[in-house]
Coordinates of C-alpha atoms in Angstrom, one line a residue:
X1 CA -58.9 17.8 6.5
X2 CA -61.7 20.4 6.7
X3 CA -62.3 22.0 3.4
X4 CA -63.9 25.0 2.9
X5 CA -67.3 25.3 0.8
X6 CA -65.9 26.6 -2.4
X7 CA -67.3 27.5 -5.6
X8 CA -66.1 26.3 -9.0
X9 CA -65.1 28.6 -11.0
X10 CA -63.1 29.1 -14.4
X11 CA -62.6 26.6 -17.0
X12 CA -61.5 23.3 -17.5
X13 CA -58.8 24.2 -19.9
X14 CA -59.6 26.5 -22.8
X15 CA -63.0 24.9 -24.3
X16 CA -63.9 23.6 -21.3
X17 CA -66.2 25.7 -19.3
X18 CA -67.7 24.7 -16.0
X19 CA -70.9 27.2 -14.6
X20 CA -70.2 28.2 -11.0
X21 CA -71.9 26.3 -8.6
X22 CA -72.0 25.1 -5.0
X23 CA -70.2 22.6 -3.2
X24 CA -73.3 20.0 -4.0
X25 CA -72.2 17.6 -6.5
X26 CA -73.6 17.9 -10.3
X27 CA -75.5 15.4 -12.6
X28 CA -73.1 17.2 -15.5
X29 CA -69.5 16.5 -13.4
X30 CA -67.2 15.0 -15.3
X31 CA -65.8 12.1 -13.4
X32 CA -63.3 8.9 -13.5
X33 CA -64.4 5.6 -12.8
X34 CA -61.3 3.8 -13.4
X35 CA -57.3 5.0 -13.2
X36 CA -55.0 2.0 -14.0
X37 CA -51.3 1.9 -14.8
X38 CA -48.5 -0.8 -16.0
X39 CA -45.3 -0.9 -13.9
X40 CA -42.8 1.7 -15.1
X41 CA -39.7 -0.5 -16.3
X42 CA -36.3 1.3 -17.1
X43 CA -35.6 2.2 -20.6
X44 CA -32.9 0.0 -22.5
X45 CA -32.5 -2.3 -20.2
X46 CA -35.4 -3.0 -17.9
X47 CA -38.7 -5.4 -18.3
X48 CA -40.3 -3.5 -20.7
X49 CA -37.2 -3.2 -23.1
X50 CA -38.8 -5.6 -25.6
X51 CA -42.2 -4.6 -25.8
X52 CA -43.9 -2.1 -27.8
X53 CA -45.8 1.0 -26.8
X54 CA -49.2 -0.9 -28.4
X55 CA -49.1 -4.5 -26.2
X56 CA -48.3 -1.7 -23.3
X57 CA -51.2 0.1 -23.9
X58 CA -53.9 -2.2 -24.4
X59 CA -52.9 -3.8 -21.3
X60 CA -54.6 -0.9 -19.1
X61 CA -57.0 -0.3 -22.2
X62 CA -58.2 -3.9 -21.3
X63 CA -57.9 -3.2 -17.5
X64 CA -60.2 -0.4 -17.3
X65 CA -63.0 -1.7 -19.4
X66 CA -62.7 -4.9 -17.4
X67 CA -62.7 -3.1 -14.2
X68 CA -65.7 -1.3 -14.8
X69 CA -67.4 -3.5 -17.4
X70 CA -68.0 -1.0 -19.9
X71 CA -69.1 -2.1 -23.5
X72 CA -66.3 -1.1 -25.3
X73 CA -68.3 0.0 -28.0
X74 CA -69.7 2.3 -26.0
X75 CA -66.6 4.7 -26.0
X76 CA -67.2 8.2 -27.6
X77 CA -63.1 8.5 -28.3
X78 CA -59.5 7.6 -27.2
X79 CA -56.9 10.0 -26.4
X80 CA -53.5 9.3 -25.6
X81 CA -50.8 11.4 -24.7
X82 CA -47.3 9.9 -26.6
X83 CA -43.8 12.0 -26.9
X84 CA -41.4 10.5 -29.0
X85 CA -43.2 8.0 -31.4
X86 CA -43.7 8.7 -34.8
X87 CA -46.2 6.5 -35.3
X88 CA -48.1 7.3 -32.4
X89 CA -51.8 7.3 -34.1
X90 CA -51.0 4.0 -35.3
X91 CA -49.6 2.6 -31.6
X92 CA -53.0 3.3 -30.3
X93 CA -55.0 2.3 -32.7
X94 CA -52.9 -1.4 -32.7
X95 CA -53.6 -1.1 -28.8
X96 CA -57.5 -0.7 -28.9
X97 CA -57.7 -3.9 -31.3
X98 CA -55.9 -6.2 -29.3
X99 CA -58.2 -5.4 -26.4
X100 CA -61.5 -5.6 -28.1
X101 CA -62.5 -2.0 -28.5
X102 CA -64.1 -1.8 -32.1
X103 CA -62.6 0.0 -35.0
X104 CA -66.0 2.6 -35.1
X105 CA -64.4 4.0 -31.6
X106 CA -62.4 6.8 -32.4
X107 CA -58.8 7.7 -31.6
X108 CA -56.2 10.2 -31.6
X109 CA -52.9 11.4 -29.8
X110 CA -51.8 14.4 -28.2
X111 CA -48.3 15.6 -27.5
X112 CA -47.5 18.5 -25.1
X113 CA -44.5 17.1 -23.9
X114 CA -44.2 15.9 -20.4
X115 CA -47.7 16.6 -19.9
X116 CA -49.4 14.9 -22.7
X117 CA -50.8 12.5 -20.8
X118 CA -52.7 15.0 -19.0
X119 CA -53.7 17.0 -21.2
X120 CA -55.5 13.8 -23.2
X121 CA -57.8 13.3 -19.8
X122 CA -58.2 17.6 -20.5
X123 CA -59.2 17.0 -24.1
X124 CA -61.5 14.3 -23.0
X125 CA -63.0 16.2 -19.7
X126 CA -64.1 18.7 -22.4
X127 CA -65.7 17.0 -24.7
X128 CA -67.8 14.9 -21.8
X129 CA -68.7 18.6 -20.5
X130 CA -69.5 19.9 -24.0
X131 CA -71.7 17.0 -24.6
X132 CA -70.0 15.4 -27.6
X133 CA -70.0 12.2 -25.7
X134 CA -70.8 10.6 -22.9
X135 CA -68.1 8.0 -22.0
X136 CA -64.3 8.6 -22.9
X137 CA -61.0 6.6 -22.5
X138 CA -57.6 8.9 -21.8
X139 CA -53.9 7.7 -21.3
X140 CA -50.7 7.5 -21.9
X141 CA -47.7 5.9 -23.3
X142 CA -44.3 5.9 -23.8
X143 CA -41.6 3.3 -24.9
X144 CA -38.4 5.0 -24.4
X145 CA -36.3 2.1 -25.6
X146 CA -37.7 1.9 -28.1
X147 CA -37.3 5.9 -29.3
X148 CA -34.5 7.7 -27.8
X149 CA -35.5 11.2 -26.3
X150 CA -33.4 13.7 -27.7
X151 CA -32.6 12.1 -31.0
X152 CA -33.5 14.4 -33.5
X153 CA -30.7 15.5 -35.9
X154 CA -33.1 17.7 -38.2
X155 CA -34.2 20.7 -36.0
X156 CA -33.3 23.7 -38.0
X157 CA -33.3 27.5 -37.2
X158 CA -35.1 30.0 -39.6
X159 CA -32.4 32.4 -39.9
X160 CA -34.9 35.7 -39.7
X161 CA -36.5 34.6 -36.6
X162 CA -36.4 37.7 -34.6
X163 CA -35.4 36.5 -31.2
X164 CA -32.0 34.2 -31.5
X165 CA -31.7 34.0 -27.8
X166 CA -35.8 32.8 -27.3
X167 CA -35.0 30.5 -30.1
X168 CA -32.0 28.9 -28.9
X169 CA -33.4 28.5 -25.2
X170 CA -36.5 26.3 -26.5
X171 CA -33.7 24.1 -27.8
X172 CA -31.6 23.9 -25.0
X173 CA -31.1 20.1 -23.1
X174 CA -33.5 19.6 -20.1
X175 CA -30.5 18.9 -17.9
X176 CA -29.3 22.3 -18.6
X177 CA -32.2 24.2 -17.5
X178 CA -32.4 22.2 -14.4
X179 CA -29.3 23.9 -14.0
X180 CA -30.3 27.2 -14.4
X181 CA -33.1 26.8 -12.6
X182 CA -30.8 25.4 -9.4
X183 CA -28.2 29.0 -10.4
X184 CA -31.0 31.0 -10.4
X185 CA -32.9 30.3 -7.8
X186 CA -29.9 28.8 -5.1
X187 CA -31.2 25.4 -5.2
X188 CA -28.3 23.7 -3.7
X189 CA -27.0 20.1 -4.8
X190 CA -27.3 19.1 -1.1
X191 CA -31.3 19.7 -1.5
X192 CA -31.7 18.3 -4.9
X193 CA -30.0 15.0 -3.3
X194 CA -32.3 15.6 0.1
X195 CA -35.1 15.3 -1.8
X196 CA -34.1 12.6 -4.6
X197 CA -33.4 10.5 -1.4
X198 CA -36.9 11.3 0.4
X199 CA -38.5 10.3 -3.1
X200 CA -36.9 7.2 -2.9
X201 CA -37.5 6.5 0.5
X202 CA -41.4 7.2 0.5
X203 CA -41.9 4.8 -2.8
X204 CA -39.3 1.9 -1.3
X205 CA -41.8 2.0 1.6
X206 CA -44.7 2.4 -0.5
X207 CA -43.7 -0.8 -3.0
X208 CA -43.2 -2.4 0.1
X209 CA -46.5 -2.0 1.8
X210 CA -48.1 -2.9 -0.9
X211 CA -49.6 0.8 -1.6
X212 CA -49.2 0.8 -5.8
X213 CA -51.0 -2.3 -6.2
X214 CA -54.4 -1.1 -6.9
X215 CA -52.9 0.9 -9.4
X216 CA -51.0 -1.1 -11.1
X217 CA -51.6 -3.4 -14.0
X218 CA -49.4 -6.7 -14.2
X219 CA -48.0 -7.0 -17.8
X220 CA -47.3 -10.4 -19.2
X221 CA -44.5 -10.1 -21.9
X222 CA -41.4 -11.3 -23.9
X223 CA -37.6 -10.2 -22.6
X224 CA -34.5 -11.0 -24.3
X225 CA -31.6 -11.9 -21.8
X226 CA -27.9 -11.7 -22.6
X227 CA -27.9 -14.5 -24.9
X228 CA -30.7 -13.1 -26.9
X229 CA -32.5 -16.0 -25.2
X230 CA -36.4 -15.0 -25.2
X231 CA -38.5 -15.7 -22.2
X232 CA -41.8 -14.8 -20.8
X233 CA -42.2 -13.0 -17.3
X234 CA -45.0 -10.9 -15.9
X235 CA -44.2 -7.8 -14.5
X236 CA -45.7 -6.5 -11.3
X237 CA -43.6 -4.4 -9.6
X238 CA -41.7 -0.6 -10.8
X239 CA -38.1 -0.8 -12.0
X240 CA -36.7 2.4 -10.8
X241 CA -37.1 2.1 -7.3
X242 CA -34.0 1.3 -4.9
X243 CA -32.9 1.7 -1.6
X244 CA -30.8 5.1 -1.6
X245 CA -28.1 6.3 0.6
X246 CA -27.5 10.2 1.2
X247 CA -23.9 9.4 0.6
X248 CA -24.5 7.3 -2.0
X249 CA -26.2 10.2 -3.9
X250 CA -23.5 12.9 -2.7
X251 CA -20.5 10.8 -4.6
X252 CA -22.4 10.9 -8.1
X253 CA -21.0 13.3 -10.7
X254 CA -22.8 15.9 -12.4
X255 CA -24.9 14.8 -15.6
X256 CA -24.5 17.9 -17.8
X257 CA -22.5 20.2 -16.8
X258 CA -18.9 20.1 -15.4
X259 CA -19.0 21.3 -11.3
X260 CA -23.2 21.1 -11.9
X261 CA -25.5 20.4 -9.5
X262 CA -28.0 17.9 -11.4
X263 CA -26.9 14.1 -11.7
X264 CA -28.3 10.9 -11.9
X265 CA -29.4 10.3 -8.7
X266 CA -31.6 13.7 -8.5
X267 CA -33.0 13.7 -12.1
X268 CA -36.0 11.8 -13.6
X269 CA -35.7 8.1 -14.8
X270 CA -35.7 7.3 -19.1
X271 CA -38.4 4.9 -18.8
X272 CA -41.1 2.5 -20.4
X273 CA -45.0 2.7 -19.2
X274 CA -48.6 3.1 -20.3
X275 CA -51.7 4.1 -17.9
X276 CA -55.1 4.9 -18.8
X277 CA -58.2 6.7 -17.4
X278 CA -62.2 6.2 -17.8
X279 CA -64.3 9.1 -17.9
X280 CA -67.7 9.9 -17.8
X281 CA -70.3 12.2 -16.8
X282 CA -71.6 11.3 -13.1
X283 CA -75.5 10.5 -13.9
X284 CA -73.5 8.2 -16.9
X285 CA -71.5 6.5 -13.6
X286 CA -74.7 6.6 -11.2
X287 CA -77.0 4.9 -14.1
X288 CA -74.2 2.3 -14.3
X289 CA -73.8 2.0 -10.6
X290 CA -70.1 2.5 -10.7
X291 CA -68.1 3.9 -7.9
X292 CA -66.5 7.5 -8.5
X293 CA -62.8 7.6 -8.2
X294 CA -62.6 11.2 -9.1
X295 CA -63.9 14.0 -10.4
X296 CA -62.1 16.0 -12.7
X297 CA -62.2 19.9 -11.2
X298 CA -60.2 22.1 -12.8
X299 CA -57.1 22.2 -15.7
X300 CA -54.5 24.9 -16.3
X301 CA -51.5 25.3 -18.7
X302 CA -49.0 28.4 -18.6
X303 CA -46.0 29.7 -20.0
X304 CA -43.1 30.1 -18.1
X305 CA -39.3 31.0 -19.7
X306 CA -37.7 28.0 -21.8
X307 CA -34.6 28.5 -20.2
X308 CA -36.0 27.2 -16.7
X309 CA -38.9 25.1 -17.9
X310 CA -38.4 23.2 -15.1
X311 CA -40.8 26.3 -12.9
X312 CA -44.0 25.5 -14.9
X313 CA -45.7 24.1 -11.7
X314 CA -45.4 27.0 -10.0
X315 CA -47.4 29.3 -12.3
X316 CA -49.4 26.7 -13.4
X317 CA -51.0 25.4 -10.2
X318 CA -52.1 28.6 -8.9
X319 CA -54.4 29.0 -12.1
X320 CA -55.7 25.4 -11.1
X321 CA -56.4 26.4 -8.1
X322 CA -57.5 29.8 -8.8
X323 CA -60.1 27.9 -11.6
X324 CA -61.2 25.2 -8.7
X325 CA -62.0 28.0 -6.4
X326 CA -59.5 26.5 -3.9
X327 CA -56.0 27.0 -2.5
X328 CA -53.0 25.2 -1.5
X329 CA -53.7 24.8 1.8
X330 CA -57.0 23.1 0.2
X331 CA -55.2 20.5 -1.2
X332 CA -54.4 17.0 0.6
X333 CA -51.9 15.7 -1.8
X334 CA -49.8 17.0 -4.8
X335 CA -48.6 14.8 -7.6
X336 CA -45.5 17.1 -9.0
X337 CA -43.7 15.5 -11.9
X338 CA -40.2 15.2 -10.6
X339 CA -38.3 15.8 -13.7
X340 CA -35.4 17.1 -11.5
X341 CA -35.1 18.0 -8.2
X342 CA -34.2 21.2 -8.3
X343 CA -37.0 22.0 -10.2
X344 CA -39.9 19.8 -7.9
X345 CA -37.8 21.8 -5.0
X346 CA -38.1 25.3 -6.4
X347 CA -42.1 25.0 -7.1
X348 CA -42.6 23.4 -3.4
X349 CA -40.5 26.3 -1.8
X350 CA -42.5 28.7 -4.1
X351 CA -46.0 27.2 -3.5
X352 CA -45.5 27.0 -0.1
X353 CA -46.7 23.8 0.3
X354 CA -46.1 21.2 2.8
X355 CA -43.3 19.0 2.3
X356 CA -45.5 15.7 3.4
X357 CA -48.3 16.4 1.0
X358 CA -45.9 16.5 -2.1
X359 CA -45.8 13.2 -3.7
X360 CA -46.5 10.7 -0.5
X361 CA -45.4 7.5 -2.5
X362 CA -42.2 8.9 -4.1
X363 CA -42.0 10.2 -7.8
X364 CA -40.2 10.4 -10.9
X365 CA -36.5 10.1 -9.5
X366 CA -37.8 7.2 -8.3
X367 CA -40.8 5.6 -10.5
X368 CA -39.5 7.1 -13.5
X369 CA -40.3 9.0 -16.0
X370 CA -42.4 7.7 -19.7
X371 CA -43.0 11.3 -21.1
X372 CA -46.3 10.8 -22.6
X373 CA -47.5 8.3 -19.9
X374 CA -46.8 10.0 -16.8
X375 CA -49.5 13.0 -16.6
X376 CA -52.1 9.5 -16.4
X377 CA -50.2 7.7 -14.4
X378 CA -49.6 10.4 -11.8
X379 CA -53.7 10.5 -11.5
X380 CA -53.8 7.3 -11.0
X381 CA -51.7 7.4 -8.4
X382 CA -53.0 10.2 -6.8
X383 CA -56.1 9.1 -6.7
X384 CA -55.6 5.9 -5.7
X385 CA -53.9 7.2 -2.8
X386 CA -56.9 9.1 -1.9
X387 CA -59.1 6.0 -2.0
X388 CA -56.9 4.7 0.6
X389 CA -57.0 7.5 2.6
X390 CA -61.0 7.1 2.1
X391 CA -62.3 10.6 3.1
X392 CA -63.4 13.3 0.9
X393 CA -60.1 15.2 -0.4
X394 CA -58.6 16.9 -3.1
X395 CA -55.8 16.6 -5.1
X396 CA -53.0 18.2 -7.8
X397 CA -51.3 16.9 -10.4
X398 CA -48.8 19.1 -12.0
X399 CA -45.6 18.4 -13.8
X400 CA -42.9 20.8 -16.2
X401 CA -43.0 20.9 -19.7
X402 CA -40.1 21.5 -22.2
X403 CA -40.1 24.7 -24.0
X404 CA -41.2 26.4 -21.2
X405 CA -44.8 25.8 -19.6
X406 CA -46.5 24.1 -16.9
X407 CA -49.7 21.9 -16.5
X408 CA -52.0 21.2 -13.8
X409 CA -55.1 19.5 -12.9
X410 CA -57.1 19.8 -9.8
X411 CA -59.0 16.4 -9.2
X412 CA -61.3 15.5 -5.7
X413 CA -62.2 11.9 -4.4
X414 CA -65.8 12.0 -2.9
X415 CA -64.9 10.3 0.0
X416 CA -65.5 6.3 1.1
X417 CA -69.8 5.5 0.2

C-alpha cells in the first residue's frame, strides 16, 4: 500500500510527547527490536494449567534478550501488564531471576484491564522518549487457572455515591454488556457467529502454514494428567484453535442471558499466556546493529459507557490515529481484541474498516484471551505479520476494556532492509 507522507502529531499517551516531524525516520524513535510470545493454552484444563505466571514469563523474558543479545543488565526497567494476580510484582520479579536479568533491573506491574499489556509497552515508550532510559523490557501475563476472573466476593458500594446506575454498570459481567452492546446497536447472533467462524478459519489456516511460529516461544513444562501423573511436554502450538462449523456455532446456547445473543462459540477464550516486547531508542538499535521490528507511533486511551465497554475501540482508535497523523484507510492491518464478537463487529462496522485487514490470523475467539498478556501479544503478532508481508506498513492494535474504555496503539514496520 501507498501511504501518504504524514506528520506525527500528538502524544504517545499522556507523558509521552512526540515533536511533529516528517516522514524521515528519527535518531529519538522509540522502537522494538524483539516481540515474542508463549502459546496461549486454555485455562483449567489446557497445557499451561500447571504452570505459574513467573516460569511463563521468563520464558519470553529469556527469548527476547537471547534474540537480540542484549546484556540483561543493561535494561532501564520491566513492565508487565497482569489482571487478576495478587502477587503480580512478585510473579515478575520471580520471572526476571530465573532468566538472568539482575536484581539492580527494576520492575513493576500495570493493570488497566484487558489492555494492560499494552499500556506497559506505553509506560515504557515514554520513559525511552523522556530519556529516563535507554533500553526497556514490556509484557504481559496472565495465568487464568490459576486466578479465576470474576472471583471477587468483597466489592462493596459506598452508599452516598451519587450515581447508583454509573456505579452498578462498572460492575456489571462482561457477557452482559456484550449484550447490550449487540441490543443496542442490532448486532445480530447470525454476525457474531459469522465472524467467530472467520476468526477461526483465518488462525486454523494460519497455525497451519506455519504463520505464528516466529512469534511464538515453545514452553517446556510440567502437566498433571488424570491420574495426577506428572509429565513433561513442550508446548509449541495455541490451544484454542479448532476447526469451526457455521452450524456448529448456530446450535450453542446463550452464555449469559436467557434468548441472548453472546455464547461460547462467539466470545473470547479464559486462557493462560505471557509475551514480551524490547524497546529501545533507534540510534540505541542502529549502534547495536539490530533490525527494527517496529516503531512505536502513537497511543490513545478513552472512555466510553461501562454498560457497552465492549465499544472502546471505536473511540479509541481514531485518537490513535488522529495522534499518528494517519487514517484508517492508512492502516494495513488491525489487531482488535476480540473479547466478543459483537463488540469486534460493532467497532469494524463503525470504523469502517475493511473486513480482510482486521485480524488476518484470527483472534481472541480463537487464540484466546490472557487479560494482562494479550495487549503484547497482539503486537507481536501484528508485527510479525508485517515482517512477513516485508514492505513498509502500518499497523493498530486496539482491544475493549472493562469499566468502560478503549486502548489503542498505532505501530509501523520499516519495511524489509
Amino acid at each position: 500500500m501507498a501511504h501518504r507522507l504524514h506528520t506525527l502529531k500528538g502524544h504517545l499517551g499522556s507523558s509521552l510527547a512526540l515533536k511533529p516531524c516528517s516522514q524521515s525516520d528519527k535518531p529519538e524513535d522509540v522502537v522494538i527490536v524483539s516481540a515474542l510470545r508463549t502459546p496461549i493454552g486454555k485455562a483449567k484444563r489446557g497445557s499451561f494449567k500447571d504452570t505459574h505466571g513467573d516460569e511463563l514469563l521468563a520464558a519470553v523474558f529469556k527469548a527476547v534478550l537471547d534474540e537480540t543479545k542484549i546484556n540483561p543488565s543493561e535494561l532501564g526497567d520491566i513492565c508487565v501488564g497482569n489482571v487478576q494476580d495478587p502477587q503480580s510484582l512478585l510473579t515478575v520479579r520471580l520471572a526476571q531471576f530465573y532468566c538472568g536479568i539482575p536484581e539492580d533491573v527494576p520492575a513493576y506491574t500495570t493493570n488497566r484491564a484487558c489492555s494492560s499489556g499494552l499500556v506497559a509497552l506505553a509506560n515504557v515508550a515514554g520513559n525511552i522518549r523522556n530519556g529516563v532510559y535507554r533500553i526497556g523490557l514490556a509484557g504481559g501475563v496472565e495465568s487464568m487457572s490459576t486466578y479465576d476472573m470474576g472471583k471477587n466476593k468483597n466489592i462493596s458500594l459506598n452508599p452516598r455515591v451519587a450515581d447508583l446506575q454509573k456505579t452498578l454498570d462498572l460492575l456489571l459481567p462482561m457477557g452482559i454488556t456484550s449484550e447490550n452492546v449487540a441490543e443496542r446497536f442490532g448486532i445480530s447472533r447470525q454476525k457474531q457467529d459469522e465472524f467467530a467462524l472467520s476468526s477461526q478459519t483465518k488462525a486454523l489456516k494460519a497455525a497451519e502454514g506455519g504463520l505464528f511460529d516466529a512469534e511464538i516461544v515453545p514452553v517446556t513444562t510440567k502437566i498433571l494428567d488424570e491420574n495426577g501423573q506428572e509429565k513433561i511436554l513442550t508446548v509449541r502450538k495455541d490451544d484454542g484453535i479448532r476447526a469451526t462449523t457455521i452450524e456448529g456455532l448456530s446450535k450453542l446456547r446463550p452464555a449469559f442471558k436467557e434468548n441472548g445473543s453472546t455464547t461460547a462459540g462467539n466470545s473470547s477464550q479464559v486462557s493462560d499466556g505471557a509475551a514480551a516486547v524490547l524497546m529501545m531508542t533507534r540510534d540505541e538499535a542502529q549502534r547495536r546493529k539490530l533490525p527494527i521490528l517496529g516503531i512505536f507511533r502513537s497511543f490513545a486511551v478513552k472512555g466510553c459507557p461501562p454498560d457497552v465497554m465492549g465499544i472502546g475501540p471505536a473511540v479509541a482508535i481514531p485518537l490513535a490515529l488522529e495522534k499518528a497523523g494517519l487514517t484508517v484507510q492508512d492502516i494495513d492491518v488491525f489487531e482488535i481484541n476480540e473479547a466478543f464478537a459483537s463488540q469486534a463487529v460493532y467497532c469494524v462496522e463503525k470504523l469502517n474498516i475493511p473486513a480482510n485487514r482486521v485480524n488476518p490470523k484470527g483472534g481472541a475467539i480463537a487464540l484466546g484471551h490472557p487479560l494482562g498478556c494479550t495487549g503484547a501479544r497482539q503486537v507481536a503478532t501484528l508485527l510479525h505479520e508485517l515482517k512477513r508481508r516485508g514492505q513498509r506498513a502500518y499497523g493498530v492494535v486496539s482491544m475493549c476494556i472493562g469499566t468502560g474504555m478503549g486502548a489503542a496503539a498505532v505501530l509501523e514496520y520499516p519495511g524489509s532492509t
